[in-house]
PDB file of C-alpha atoms in Angstrom:
ATOM      1  CA  MET A 858       2.797 -22.911  -0.730  1.00  0.00           C
ATOM      2  CA  THR A 859       0.927 -25.043  -3.219  1.00  0.00           C
ATOM      3  CA  LEU A 860      -2.824 -25.493  -3.086  1.00  0.00           C
ATOM      4  CA  VAL A 861      -3.591 -29.229  -3.079  1.00  0.00           C
ATOM      5  CA  SER A 862      -7.388 -28.979  -2.724  1.00  0.00           C
ATOM      6  CA  THR A 863     -10.107 -26.672  -1.464  1.00  0.00           C
ATOM      7  CA  GLU A 864     -13.514 -27.250   0.068  1.00  0.00           C
ATOM      8  CA  ARG A 865     -16.144 -24.484   0.227  1.00  0.00           C
ATOM      9  CA  LEU A 866     -17.622 -24.448   3.746  1.00  0.00           C
ATOM     10  CA  PHE A 867     -19.758 -21.317   3.469  1.00  0.00           C
ATOM     11  CA  SER A 868     -20.862 -18.900   0.745  1.00  0.00           C
ATOM     12  CA  GLY A 869     -21.979 -15.472   1.905  1.00  0.00           C
ATOM     13  CA  ARG A 870     -22.918 -12.099   0.483  1.00  0.00           C
ATOM     14  CA  ILE A 871     -19.491 -10.590   1.191  1.00  0.00           C
ATOM     15  CA  VAL A 872     -17.125 -13.477   1.945  1.00  0.00           C
ATOM     16  CA  ASN A 873     -16.764 -17.192   1.342  1.00  0.00           C
ATOM     17  CA  LEU A 874     -15.072 -19.600   3.745  1.00  0.00           C
ATOM     18  CA  ASP A 875     -12.865 -22.368   2.317  1.00  0.00           C
ATOM     19  CA  ARG A 876     -10.842 -25.135   3.919  1.00  0.00           C
ATOM     20  CA  ASP A 877      -7.679 -25.414   1.864  1.00  0.00           C
ATOM     21  CA  THR A 878      -5.261 -28.313   1.918  1.00  0.00           C
ATOM     22  CA  VAL A 879      -1.845 -26.874   1.125  1.00  0.00           C
ATOM     23  CA  ARG A 880       1.707 -28.084   0.676  1.00  0.00           C
ATOM     24  CA  PHE A 881       4.034 -25.999   2.860  1.00  0.00           C
ATOM     25  CA  PRO A 882       7.546 -24.926   1.787  1.00  0.00           C
ATOM     26  CA  ASP A 883       9.088 -27.875   3.687  1.00  0.00           C
ATOM     27  CA  GLY A 884       6.984 -30.405   1.709  1.00  0.00           C
ATOM     28  CA  SER A 885       4.516 -31.208   4.493  1.00  0.00           C
ATOM     29  CA  THR A 886       0.778 -30.687   4.029  1.00  0.00           C
ATOM     30  CA  GLY A 887      -1.848 -29.133   6.261  1.00  0.00           C
ATOM     31  CA  GLN A 888      -5.244 -27.488   6.308  1.00  0.00           C
ATOM     32  CA  LEU A 889      -5.957 -23.769   6.537  1.00  0.00           C
ATOM     33  CA  GLU A 890      -9.279 -21.961   6.774  1.00  0.00           C
ATOM     34  CA  MET A 891      -9.373 -19.040   4.359  1.00  0.00           C
ATOM     35  CA  LEU A 892     -11.899 -16.226   4.027  1.00  0.00           C
ATOM     36  CA  ARG A 893     -12.165 -15.326   0.342  1.00  0.00           C
ATOM     37  CA  HIS A 894     -12.967 -11.681  -0.347  1.00  0.00           C
ATOM     38  CA  PRO A 895     -13.261  -9.899  -3.711  1.00  0.00           C
ATOM     39  CA  GLY A 896     -11.047  -7.028  -2.572  1.00  0.00           C
ATOM     40  CA  ALA A 897     -11.743  -3.378  -1.950  1.00  0.00           C
ATOM     41  CA  SER A 898     -10.596   0.158  -2.612  1.00  0.00           C
ATOM     42  CA  ALA A 899     -10.155   3.051  -0.197  1.00  0.00           C
ATOM     43  CA  VAL A 900      -9.399   6.695  -0.834  1.00  0.00           C
ATOM     44  CA  VAL A 901      -7.939   9.650   1.099  1.00  0.00           C
ATOM     45  CA  PRO A 902     -10.002  12.657  -0.081  1.00  0.00           C
ATOM     46  CA  PHE A 903      -8.093  15.947   0.064  1.00  0.00           C
ATOM     47  CA  LEU A 904     -10.051  19.205  -0.141  1.00  0.00           C
ATOM     48  CA  ASP A 905      -6.762  21.109  -0.532  1.00  0.00           C
ATOM     49  CA  ASP A 906      -3.419  20.362  -2.179  1.00  0.00           C
ATOM     50  CA  PRO A 907      -1.924  17.445  -0.182  1.00  0.00           C
ATOM     51  CA  GLU A 908       1.428  19.253  -0.090  1.00  0.00           C
ATOM     52  CA  ALA A 909      -0.028  22.459   1.418  1.00  0.00           C
ATOM     53  CA  ASP A 910       1.001  23.393   4.977  1.00  0.00           C
ATOM     54  CA  ASP A 911      -2.114  21.997   6.710  1.00  0.00           C
ATOM     55  CA  PRO A 912      -4.567  20.695   4.100  1.00  0.00           C
ATOM     56  CA  ARG A 913      -8.138  19.649   4.828  1.00  0.00           C
ATOM     57  CA  VAL A 914      -9.162  15.992   4.455  1.00  0.00           C
ATOM     58  CA  LEU A 915     -12.576  14.318   4.531  1.00  0.00           C
ATOM     59  CA  LEU A 916     -12.880  11.608   7.155  1.00  0.00           C
ATOM     60  CA  LEU A 917     -15.800   9.366   8.063  1.00  0.00           C
ATOM     61  CA  ARG A 918     -16.960   8.392  11.527  1.00  0.00           C
ATOM     62  CA  GLN A 919     -18.715   5.133  10.731  1.00  0.00           C
ATOM     63  CA  PHE A 920     -20.566   2.567  12.843  1.00  0.00           C
ATOM     64  CA  ARG A 921     -18.908  -0.853  12.660  1.00  0.00           C
ATOM     65  CA  HIS A 922     -20.507  -3.840  14.361  1.00  0.00           C
ATOM     66  CA  ALA A 923     -17.143  -5.650  14.629  1.00  0.00           C
ATOM     67  CA  ALA A 924     -15.707  -2.640  16.517  1.00  0.00           C
ATOM     68  CA  ASP A 925     -18.843  -2.325  18.667  1.00  0.00           C
ATOM     69  CA  GLY A 926     -19.226   1.347  17.834  1.00  0.00           C
ATOM     70  CA  TYR A 927     -18.117   4.230  15.665  1.00  0.00           C
ATOM     71  CA  ILE A 928     -14.586   4.409  14.254  1.00  0.00           C
ATOM     72  CA  TRP A 929     -12.696   6.892  12.068  1.00  0.00           C
ATOM     73  CA  GLU A 930     -12.175   5.765   8.466  1.00  0.00           C
ATOM     74  CA  ILE A 931     -11.469   6.952   4.957  1.00  0.00           C
ATOM     75  CA  PRO A 932     -14.120   6.139   2.315  1.00  0.00           C
ATOM     76  CA  ALA A 933     -13.862   2.527   1.178  1.00  0.00           C
ATOM     77  CA  GLY A 934     -15.824  -0.358  -0.217  1.00  0.00           C
ATOM     78  CA  ARG A 935     -15.692  -3.733  -1.861  1.00  0.00           C
ATOM     79  CA  LEU A 936     -14.985  -4.286  -5.533  1.00  0.00           C
ATOM     80  CA  ASP A 937     -17.958  -5.318  -7.645  1.00  0.00           C
ATOM     81  CA  ALA A 938     -17.420  -8.299  -9.957  1.00  0.00           C
ATOM     82  CA  GLY A 939     -15.069  -7.239 -12.767  1.00  0.00           C
ATOM     83  CA  GLU A 940     -14.677  -3.709 -11.372  1.00  0.00           C
ATOM     84  CA  ALA A 941     -11.269  -2.015 -11.586  1.00  0.00           C
ATOM     85  CA  PRO A 942      -9.850  -0.754  -8.260  1.00  0.00           C
ATOM     86  CA  GLU A 943      -9.784   2.874  -9.476  1.00  0.00           C
ATOM     87  CA  ALA A 944     -13.437   2.708 -10.552  1.00  0.00           C
ATOM     88  CA  CYS A 945     -14.341   1.286  -7.141  1.00  0.00           C
ATOM     89  CA  ALA A 946     -12.452   4.100  -5.366  1.00  0.00           C
ATOM     90  CA  ARG A 947     -14.289   6.724  -7.422  1.00  0.00           C
ATOM     91  CA  ARG A 948     -17.660   5.056  -6.784  1.00  0.00           C
ATOM     92  CA  GLU A 949     -17.100   4.726  -3.034  1.00  0.00           C
ATOM     93  CA  LEU A 950     -15.861   8.325  -2.743  1.00  0.00           C
ATOM     94  CA  GLN A 951     -19.066   9.586  -4.320  1.00  0.00           C
ATOM     95  CA  GLU A 952     -21.387   7.167  -2.521  1.00  0.00           C
ATOM     96  CA  GLU A 953     -19.998   7.935   0.927  1.00  0.00           C
ATOM     97  CA  THR A 954     -19.001  11.621   0.694  1.00  0.00           C
ATOM     98  CA  GLY A 955     -20.891  12.983  -2.306  1.00  0.00           C
ATOM     99  CA  MET A 956     -17.591  14.118  -3.863  1.00  0.00           C
ATOM    100  CA  ARG A 957     -16.094  13.375  -7.271  1.00  0.00           C
ATOM    101  CA  ALA A 958     -12.347  13.526  -7.867  1.00  0.00           C
ATOM    102  CA  LYS A 959     -10.841  15.111 -10.979  1.00  0.00           C
ATOM    103  CA  ARG A 960      -7.578  13.367 -10.066  1.00  0.00           C
ATOM    104  CA  LEU A 961      -7.081  10.005  -8.377  1.00  0.00           C
ATOM    105  CA  ASP A 962      -3.560   8.771  -7.604  1.00  0.00           C
ATOM    106  CA  ARG A 963      -2.737   5.179  -6.660  1.00  0.00           C
ATOM    107  CA  LEU A 964      -0.849   4.886  -3.366  1.00  0.00           C
ATOM    108  CA  THR A 965      -0.359   1.150  -2.738  1.00  0.00           C
ATOM    109  CA  THR A 966      -2.144  -2.161  -2.235  1.00  0.00           C
ATOM    110  CA  ILE A 967      -2.215  -3.990   1.091  1.00  0.00           C
ATOM    111  CA  TYR A 968      -3.284  -7.396   2.377  1.00  0.00           C
ATOM    112  CA  THR A 969      -5.580  -6.790   5.343  1.00  0.00           C
ATOM    113  CA  THR A 970      -4.837  -9.929   7.387  1.00  0.00           C
ATOM    114  CA  PRO A 971      -3.092 -12.564   5.223  1.00  0.00           C
ATOM    115  CA  GLY A 972      -3.087 -15.162   7.982  1.00  0.00           C
ATOM    116  CA  PHE A 973      -6.709 -16.008   7.203  1.00  0.00           C
ATOM    117  CA  THR A 974      -8.005 -13.955   4.268  1.00  0.00           C
ATOM    118  CA  ASP A 975      -6.958 -13.128   0.713  1.00  0.00           C
ATOM    119  CA  GLU A 976      -8.544  -9.656   0.914  1.00  0.00           C
ATOM    120  CA  GLN A 977      -6.517  -6.860  -0.655  1.00  0.00           C
ATOM    121  CA  ILE A 978      -7.359  -3.164  -0.396  1.00  0.00           C
ATOM    122  CA  HIS A 979      -6.174  -0.757  -3.089  1.00  0.00           C
ATOM    123  CA  LEU A 980      -5.379   2.664  -1.601  1.00  0.00           C
ATOM    124  CA  PHE A 981      -5.777   5.943  -3.490  1.00  0.00           C
ATOM    125  CA  LEU A 982      -5.444   9.687  -2.952  1.00  0.00           C
ATOM    126  CA  ALA A 983      -8.185  11.967  -4.357  1.00  0.00           C
ATOM    127  CA  ARG A 984      -7.505  15.564  -5.379  1.00  0.00           C
ATOM    128  CA  GLU A 985      -9.449  18.395  -6.983  1.00  0.00           C
ATOM    129  CA  LEU A 986     -12.792  17.348  -5.528  1.00  0.00           C
ATOM    130  CA  GLU A 987     -16.157  18.491  -6.851  1.00  0.00           C
ATOM    131  CA  GLN A 988     -19.364  18.413  -4.804  1.00  0.00           C
ATOM    132  CA  GLY A 989     -22.077  15.957  -5.765  1.00  0.00           C
ATOM    133  CA  ASP A 990     -24.654  13.886  -3.877  1.00  0.00           C
ATOM    134  CA  HIS A 991     -23.892  10.924  -1.649  1.00  0.00           C
ATOM    135  CA  ARG A 992     -25.668   7.600  -2.183  1.00  0.00           C
ATOM    136  CA  ARG A 993     -25.029   5.637   0.985  1.00  0.00           C
ATOM    137  CA  GLU A 994     -26.285   2.091   1.346  1.00  0.00           C
ATOM    138  CA  ALA A 995     -29.060   1.259   3.841  1.00  0.00           C
ATOM    139  CA  ASP A 996     -26.637  -0.423   6.268  1.00  0.00           C
ATOM    140  CA  GLU A 997     -24.091   2.424   6.261  1.00  0.00           C
ATOM    141  CA  PHE A 998     -24.305   4.722   9.278  1.00  0.00           C
ATOM    142  CA  MET A 999     -21.681   7.426   9.022  1.00  0.00           C
ATOM    143  CA  GLU A1000     -20.941  11.077   9.588  1.00  0.00           C
ATOM    144  CA  LEU A1001     -18.714  13.127   7.286  1.00  0.00           C
ATOM    145  CA  HIS A1002     -16.080  15.311   8.973  1.00  0.00           C
ATOM    146  CA  VAL A1003     -13.484  17.761   7.663  1.00  0.00           C
ATOM    147  CA  ARG A1004     -10.159  17.553   9.485  1.00  0.00           C
ATOM    148  CA  ARG A1005      -6.880  19.407   9.052  1.00  0.00           C
ATOM    149  CA  TRP A1006      -3.816  17.230   8.396  1.00  0.00           C
ATOM    150  CA  SER A1007      -2.337  18.310  11.739  1.00  0.00           C
ATOM    151  CA  GLU A1008      -5.492  17.071  13.492  1.00  0.00           C
ATOM    152  CA  LEU A1009      -5.260  13.704  11.715  1.00  0.00           C
ATOM    153  CA  THR A1010      -1.662  13.161  12.750  1.00  0.00           C
ATOM    154  CA  GLU A1011      -2.570  14.032  16.356  1.00  0.00           C
ATOM    155  CA  MET A1012      -5.511  11.597  16.213  1.00  0.00           C
ATOM    156  CA  ILE A1013      -3.164   8.873  14.962  1.00  0.00           C
ATOM    157  CA  GLN A1014      -0.649   9.601  17.718  1.00  0.00           C
ATOM    158  CA  ARG A1015      -3.381   9.487  20.406  1.00  0.00           C
ATOM    159  CA  GLY A1016      -4.641   6.137  19.057  1.00  0.00           C
ATOM    160  CA  GLU A1017      -8.007   7.531  17.978  1.00  0.00           C
ATOM    161  CA  ILE A1018      -7.671   6.115  14.458  1.00  0.00           C
ATOM    162  CA  GLY A1019      -7.461   2.339  14.698  1.00  0.00           C
ATOM    163  CA  ASP A1020      -8.704   1.245  11.278  1.00  0.00           C
ATOM    164  CA  GLY A1021      -5.837  -0.471   9.438  1.00  0.00           C
ATOM    165  CA  LYS A1022      -6.533   0.740   5.898  1.00  0.00           C
ATOM    166  CA  THR A1023      -6.984   4.298   7.144  1.00  0.00           C
ATOM    167  CA  LEU A1024      -3.748   4.228   9.130  1.00  0.00           C
ATOM    168  CA  VAL A1025      -1.746   2.783   6.235  1.00  0.00           C
ATOM    169  CA  ALA A1026      -3.176   5.264   3.723  1.00  0.00           C
ATOM    170  CA  LEU A1027      -2.628   8.325   5.936  1.00  0.00           C
ATOM    171  CA  LEU A1028       0.870   7.287   6.962  1.00  0.00           C
ATOM    172  CA  PHE A1029       1.735   6.446   3.336  1.00  0.00           C
ATOM    173  CA  VAL A1030       0.685   9.971   2.327  1.00  0.00           C
ATOM    174  CA  GLN A1031       2.741  11.432   5.199  1.00  0.00           C
ATOM    175  CA  ALA A1032       5.842   9.407   4.268  1.00  0.00           C
ATOM    176  CA  PHE A1033       5.784   9.625   0.495  1.00  0.00           C
ATOM    177  CA  ILE A1034       3.570  12.535  -0.615  1.00  0.00           C
ATOM    178  CA  ARG A1035       3.863  15.228   2.020  1.00  0.00           C
ATOM    179  CA  HIS A1036       7.526  14.600   2.922  1.00  0.00           C
ATOM    180  CA  GLY A1037       8.578  12.534  -0.099  1.00  0.00           C
TER     181      GLY A1037
END
């Protein structure tokens, strides 16, 4: 698709809303509403070696207005202007869990919902964690939990983890790190 023109409809603190006129692959044109987002990073924090029999992982139970309640998530947050994805992952890990990672491995990058937003989330795995202090933001309401890998896979199977970035990151680790 080729962008013909764009009109900014709304500018917000986190997202902007544009109406784009685009040329489709067949040569026709049309309008699409697009939420512009700076991107984010998320991290799976392992307290033990990820390849151990049943390693421990830090997981957040966080209140999300859009979900009308608490949901299970890995630490994540939006990229600051000019911030590298790895730096964002390190910052969010410390802000939300109080932990610092000696080693951070890139897993993959995903589009969250490309039908209406350009948001990408960069997924990482954190190892060799060191305790520090969390610095949560005023609008973040979350509890930190330690879960065994076997518990996480059971939670996924029962449908208790419904957050997309968390599911992709955990299943990526299962497919390519633990059994890769």
